[in-house]
mmCIF file of C-alpha atoms in Angstrom:
data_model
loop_
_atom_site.group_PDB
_atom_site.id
_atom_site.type_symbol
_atom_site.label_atom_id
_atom_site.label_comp_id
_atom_site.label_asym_id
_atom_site.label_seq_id
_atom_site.Cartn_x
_atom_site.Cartn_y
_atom_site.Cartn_z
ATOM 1 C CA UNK A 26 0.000 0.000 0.000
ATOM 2 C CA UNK A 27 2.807 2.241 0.873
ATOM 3 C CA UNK A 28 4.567 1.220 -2.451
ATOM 4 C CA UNK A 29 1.602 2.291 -4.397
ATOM 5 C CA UNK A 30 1.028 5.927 -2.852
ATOM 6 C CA UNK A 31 4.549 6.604 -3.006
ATOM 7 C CA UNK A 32 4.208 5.657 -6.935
ATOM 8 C CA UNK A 33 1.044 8.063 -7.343
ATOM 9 C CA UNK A 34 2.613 10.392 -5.793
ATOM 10 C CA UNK A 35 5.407 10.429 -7.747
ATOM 11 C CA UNK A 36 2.783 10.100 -10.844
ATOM 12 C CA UNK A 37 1.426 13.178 -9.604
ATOM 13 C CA UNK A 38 4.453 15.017 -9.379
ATOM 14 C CA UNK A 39 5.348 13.859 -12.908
ATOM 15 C CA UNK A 40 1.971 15.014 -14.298
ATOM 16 C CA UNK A 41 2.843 18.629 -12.443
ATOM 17 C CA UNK A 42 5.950 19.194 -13.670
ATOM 18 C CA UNK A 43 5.059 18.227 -17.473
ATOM 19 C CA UNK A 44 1.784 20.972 -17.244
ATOM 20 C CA UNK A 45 4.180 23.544 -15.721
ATOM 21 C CA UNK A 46 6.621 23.022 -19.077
ATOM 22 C CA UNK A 47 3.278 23.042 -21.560
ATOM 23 C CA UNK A 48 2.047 26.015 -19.732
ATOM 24 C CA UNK A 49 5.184 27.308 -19.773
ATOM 25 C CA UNK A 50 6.198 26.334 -23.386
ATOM 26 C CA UNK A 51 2.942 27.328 -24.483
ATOM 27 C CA UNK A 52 3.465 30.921 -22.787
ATOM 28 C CA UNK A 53 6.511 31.412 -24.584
ATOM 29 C CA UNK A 54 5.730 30.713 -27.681
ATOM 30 C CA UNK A 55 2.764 33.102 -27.637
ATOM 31 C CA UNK A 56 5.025 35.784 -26.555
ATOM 32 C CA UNK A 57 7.762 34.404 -29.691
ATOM 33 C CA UNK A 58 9.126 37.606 -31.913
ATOM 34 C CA UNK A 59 10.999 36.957 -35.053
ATOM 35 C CA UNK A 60 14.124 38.394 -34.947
ATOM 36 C CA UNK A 61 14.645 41.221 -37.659
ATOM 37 C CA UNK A 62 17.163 43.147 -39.084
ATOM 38 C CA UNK A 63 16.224 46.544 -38.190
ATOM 39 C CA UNK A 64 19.325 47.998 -36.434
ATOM 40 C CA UNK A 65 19.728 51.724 -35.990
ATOM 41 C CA UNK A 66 22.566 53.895 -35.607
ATOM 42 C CA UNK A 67 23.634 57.419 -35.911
ATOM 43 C CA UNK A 68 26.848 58.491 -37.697
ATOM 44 C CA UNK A 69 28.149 61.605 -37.836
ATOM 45 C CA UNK A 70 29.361 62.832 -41.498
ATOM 46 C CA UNK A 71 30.635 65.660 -43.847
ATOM 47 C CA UNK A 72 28.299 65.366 -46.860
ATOM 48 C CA UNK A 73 29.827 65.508 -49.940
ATOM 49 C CA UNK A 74 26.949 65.700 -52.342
ATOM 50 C CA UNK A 75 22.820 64.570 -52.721
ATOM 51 C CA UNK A 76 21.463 63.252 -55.614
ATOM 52 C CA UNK A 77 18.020 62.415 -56.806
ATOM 53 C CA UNK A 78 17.989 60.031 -59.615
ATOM 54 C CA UNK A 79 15.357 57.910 -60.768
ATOM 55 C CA UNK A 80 13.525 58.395 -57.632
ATOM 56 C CA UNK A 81 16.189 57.094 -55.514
ATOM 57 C CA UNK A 82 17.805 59.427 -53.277
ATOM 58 C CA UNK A 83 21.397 59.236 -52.326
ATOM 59 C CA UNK A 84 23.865 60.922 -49.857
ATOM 60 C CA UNK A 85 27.615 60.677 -50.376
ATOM 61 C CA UNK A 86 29.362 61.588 -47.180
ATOM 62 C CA UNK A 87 32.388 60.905 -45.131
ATOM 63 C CA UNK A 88 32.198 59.725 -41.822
ATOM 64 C CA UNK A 89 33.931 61.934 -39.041
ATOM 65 C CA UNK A 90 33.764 61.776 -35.104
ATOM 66 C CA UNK A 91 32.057 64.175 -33.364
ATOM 67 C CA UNK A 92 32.796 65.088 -29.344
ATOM 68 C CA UNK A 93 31.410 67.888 -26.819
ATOM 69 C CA UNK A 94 32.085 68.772 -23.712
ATOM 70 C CA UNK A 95 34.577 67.135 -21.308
ATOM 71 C CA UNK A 96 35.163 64.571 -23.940
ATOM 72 C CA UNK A 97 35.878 67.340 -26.919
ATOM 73 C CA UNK A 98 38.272 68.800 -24.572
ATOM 74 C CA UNK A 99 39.865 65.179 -23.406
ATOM 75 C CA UNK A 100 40.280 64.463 -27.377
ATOM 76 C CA UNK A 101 41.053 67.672 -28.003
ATOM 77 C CA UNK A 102 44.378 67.022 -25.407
ATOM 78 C CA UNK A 103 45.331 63.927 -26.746
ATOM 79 C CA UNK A 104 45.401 65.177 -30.518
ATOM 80 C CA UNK A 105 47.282 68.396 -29.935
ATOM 81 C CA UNK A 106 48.183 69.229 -26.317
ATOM 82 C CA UNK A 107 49.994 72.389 -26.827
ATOM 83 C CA UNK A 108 47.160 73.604 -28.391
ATOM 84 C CA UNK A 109 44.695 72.565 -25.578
ATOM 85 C CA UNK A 110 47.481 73.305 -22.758
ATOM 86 C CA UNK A 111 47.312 76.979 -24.796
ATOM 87 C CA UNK A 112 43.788 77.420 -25.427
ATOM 88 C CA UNK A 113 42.608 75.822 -22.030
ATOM 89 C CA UNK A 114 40.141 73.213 -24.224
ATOM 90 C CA UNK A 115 37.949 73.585 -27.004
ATOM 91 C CA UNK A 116 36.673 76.856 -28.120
ATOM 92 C CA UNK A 117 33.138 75.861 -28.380
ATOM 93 C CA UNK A 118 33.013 72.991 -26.361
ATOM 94 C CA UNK A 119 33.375 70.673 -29.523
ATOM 95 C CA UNK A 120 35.872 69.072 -31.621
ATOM 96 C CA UNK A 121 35.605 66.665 -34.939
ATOM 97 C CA UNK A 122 38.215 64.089 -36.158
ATOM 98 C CA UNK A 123 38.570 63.093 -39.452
ATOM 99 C CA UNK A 124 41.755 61.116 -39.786
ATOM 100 C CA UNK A 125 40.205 59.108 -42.791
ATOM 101 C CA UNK A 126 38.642 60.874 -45.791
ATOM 102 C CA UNK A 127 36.628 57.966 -46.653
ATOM 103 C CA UNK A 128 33.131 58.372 -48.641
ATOM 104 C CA UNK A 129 30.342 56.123 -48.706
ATOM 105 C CA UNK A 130 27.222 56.804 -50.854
ATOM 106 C CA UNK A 131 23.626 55.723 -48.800
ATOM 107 C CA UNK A 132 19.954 55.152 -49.579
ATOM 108 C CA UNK A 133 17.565 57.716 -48.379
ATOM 109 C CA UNK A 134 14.682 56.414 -47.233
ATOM 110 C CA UNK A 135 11.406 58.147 -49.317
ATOM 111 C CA UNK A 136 10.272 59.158 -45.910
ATOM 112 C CA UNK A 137 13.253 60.467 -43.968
ATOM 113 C CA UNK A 138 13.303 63.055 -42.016
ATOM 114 C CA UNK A 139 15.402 66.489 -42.538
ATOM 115 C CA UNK A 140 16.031 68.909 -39.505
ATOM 116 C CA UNK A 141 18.233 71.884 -40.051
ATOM 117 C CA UNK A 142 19.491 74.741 -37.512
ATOM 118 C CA UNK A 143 20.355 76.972 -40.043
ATOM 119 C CA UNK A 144 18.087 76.721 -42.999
ATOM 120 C CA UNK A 145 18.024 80.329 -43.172
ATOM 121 C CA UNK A 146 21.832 81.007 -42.818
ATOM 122 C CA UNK A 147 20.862 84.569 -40.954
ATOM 123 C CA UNK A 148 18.635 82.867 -38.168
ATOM 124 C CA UNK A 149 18.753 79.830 -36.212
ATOM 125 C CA UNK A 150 15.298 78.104 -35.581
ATOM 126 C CA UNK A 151 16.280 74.768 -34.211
ATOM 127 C CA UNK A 152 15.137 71.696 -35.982
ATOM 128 C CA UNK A 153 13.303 72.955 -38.698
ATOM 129 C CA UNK A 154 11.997 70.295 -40.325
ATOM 130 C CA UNK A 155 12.042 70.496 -44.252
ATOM 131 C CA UNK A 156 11.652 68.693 -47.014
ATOM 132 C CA UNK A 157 14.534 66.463 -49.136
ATOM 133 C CA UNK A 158 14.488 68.745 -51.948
ATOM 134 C CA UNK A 159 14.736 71.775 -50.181
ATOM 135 C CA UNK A 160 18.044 70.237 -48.639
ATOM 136 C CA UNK A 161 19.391 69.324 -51.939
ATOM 137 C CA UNK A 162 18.641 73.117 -52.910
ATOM 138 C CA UNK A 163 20.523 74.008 -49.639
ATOM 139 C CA UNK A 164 23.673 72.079 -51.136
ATOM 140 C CA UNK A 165 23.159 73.508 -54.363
ATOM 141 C CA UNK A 166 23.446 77.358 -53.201
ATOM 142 C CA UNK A 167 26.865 77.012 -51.738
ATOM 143 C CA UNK A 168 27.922 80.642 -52.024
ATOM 144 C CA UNK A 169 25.003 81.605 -49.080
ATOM 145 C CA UNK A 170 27.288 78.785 -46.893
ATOM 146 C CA UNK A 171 29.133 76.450 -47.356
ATOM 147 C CA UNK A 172 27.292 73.271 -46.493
ATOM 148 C CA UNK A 173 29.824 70.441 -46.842
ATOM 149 C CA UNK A 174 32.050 72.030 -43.887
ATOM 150 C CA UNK A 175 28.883 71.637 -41.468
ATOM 151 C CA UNK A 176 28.319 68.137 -39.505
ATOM 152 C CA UNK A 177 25.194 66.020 -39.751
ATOM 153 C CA UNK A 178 24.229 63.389 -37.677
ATOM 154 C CA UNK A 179 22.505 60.534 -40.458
ATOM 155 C CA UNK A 180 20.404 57.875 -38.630
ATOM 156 C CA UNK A 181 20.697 54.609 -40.378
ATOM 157 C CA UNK A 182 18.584 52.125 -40.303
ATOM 158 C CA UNK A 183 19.532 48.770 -42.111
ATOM 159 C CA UNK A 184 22.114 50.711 -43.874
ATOM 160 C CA UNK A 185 19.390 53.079 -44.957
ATOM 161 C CA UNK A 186 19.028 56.992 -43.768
ATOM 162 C CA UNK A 187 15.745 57.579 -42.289
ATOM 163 C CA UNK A 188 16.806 60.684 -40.388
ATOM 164 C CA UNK A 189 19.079 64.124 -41.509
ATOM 165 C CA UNK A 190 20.163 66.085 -39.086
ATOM 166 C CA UNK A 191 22.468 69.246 -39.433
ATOM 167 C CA UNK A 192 24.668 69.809 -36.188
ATOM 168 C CA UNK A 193 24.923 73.273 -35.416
ATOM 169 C CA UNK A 194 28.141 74.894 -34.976
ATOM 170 C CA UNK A 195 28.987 78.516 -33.650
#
């Protein structure tokens, strides 16, 4: 008799255990996501040129690195320090490298976003949002300013830019 409630019992605890890993594999596959490919980062770059051809949009542009603050003035130290030991730090609080003059062309996405500082070179009106070809007729007018020697941040998103953003510099 003892043998045989020890056995249910142990039955019972078998039955327990294999609901709690349905339940439990059941739960997790409800809550399953595929894994995509949607990464996102932001570089910052010197743009070289825009293009609209075909309707597909294109930004050439060579990747630099962009530091403020303490960091700008740490960089800024390592680079050149007696021109930081002279200066005391950065003179606007930021500082670019751009040991490699690389370009790489990118896809811009039909719907990416464009926010400029300085659309009107006279006024700053922070993150005025305009349109793609407006920006390309920004780049086009280069004797108002010269565009290429201002940073943007680009937000990729599988390798595609879904975000323009023009850095403002003093």
């Amino acid at each position: 008799m003892k043998y045989l409630t020890a056995k249910r019992t142990i039955y019972g605890l078998l039955v327990i255990v294999l609901m709690l890993s349905l339940v439990t594999t059941v739960s997790a596959l409800g809550n399953r996501t595929e894994a995509t490919n949607t990464q996102e980062k932001t570089i910052t770059v010197y743009i070289s040129s825009l293009q609209i051809n075909d309707s597909l949009a294109t930004i050439t542009a060579d990747e630099i690195n962009w530091y403020q603050g303490d960091e700008a003035d740490r960089i800024f130290a390592q680079k050149d320090p007696e021109g930081a030991a002279e200066m005391g730090g950065t003179l606007d609080g930021y500082y670019i490298v751009n040991d490699e003059h690389v370009l790489q062309t990118y896809t811009i996405n039909d719907h990416a976003q464009v926010l400029m500082q300085l659309y009107d070179p006279y006024t700053i009106k922070w993150n005025q949002e305009i349109t793609l070809p407006q920006l390309i007729d920004v780049f086009s007018h280069s004797d108002i300013m010269q565009q290429s020697a201002i940073p943007y941040h680009l937000t990729l998103q599988n390798g595609e830019v879904t975000r323009i953003v023009q850095q403002y510099i003093p």
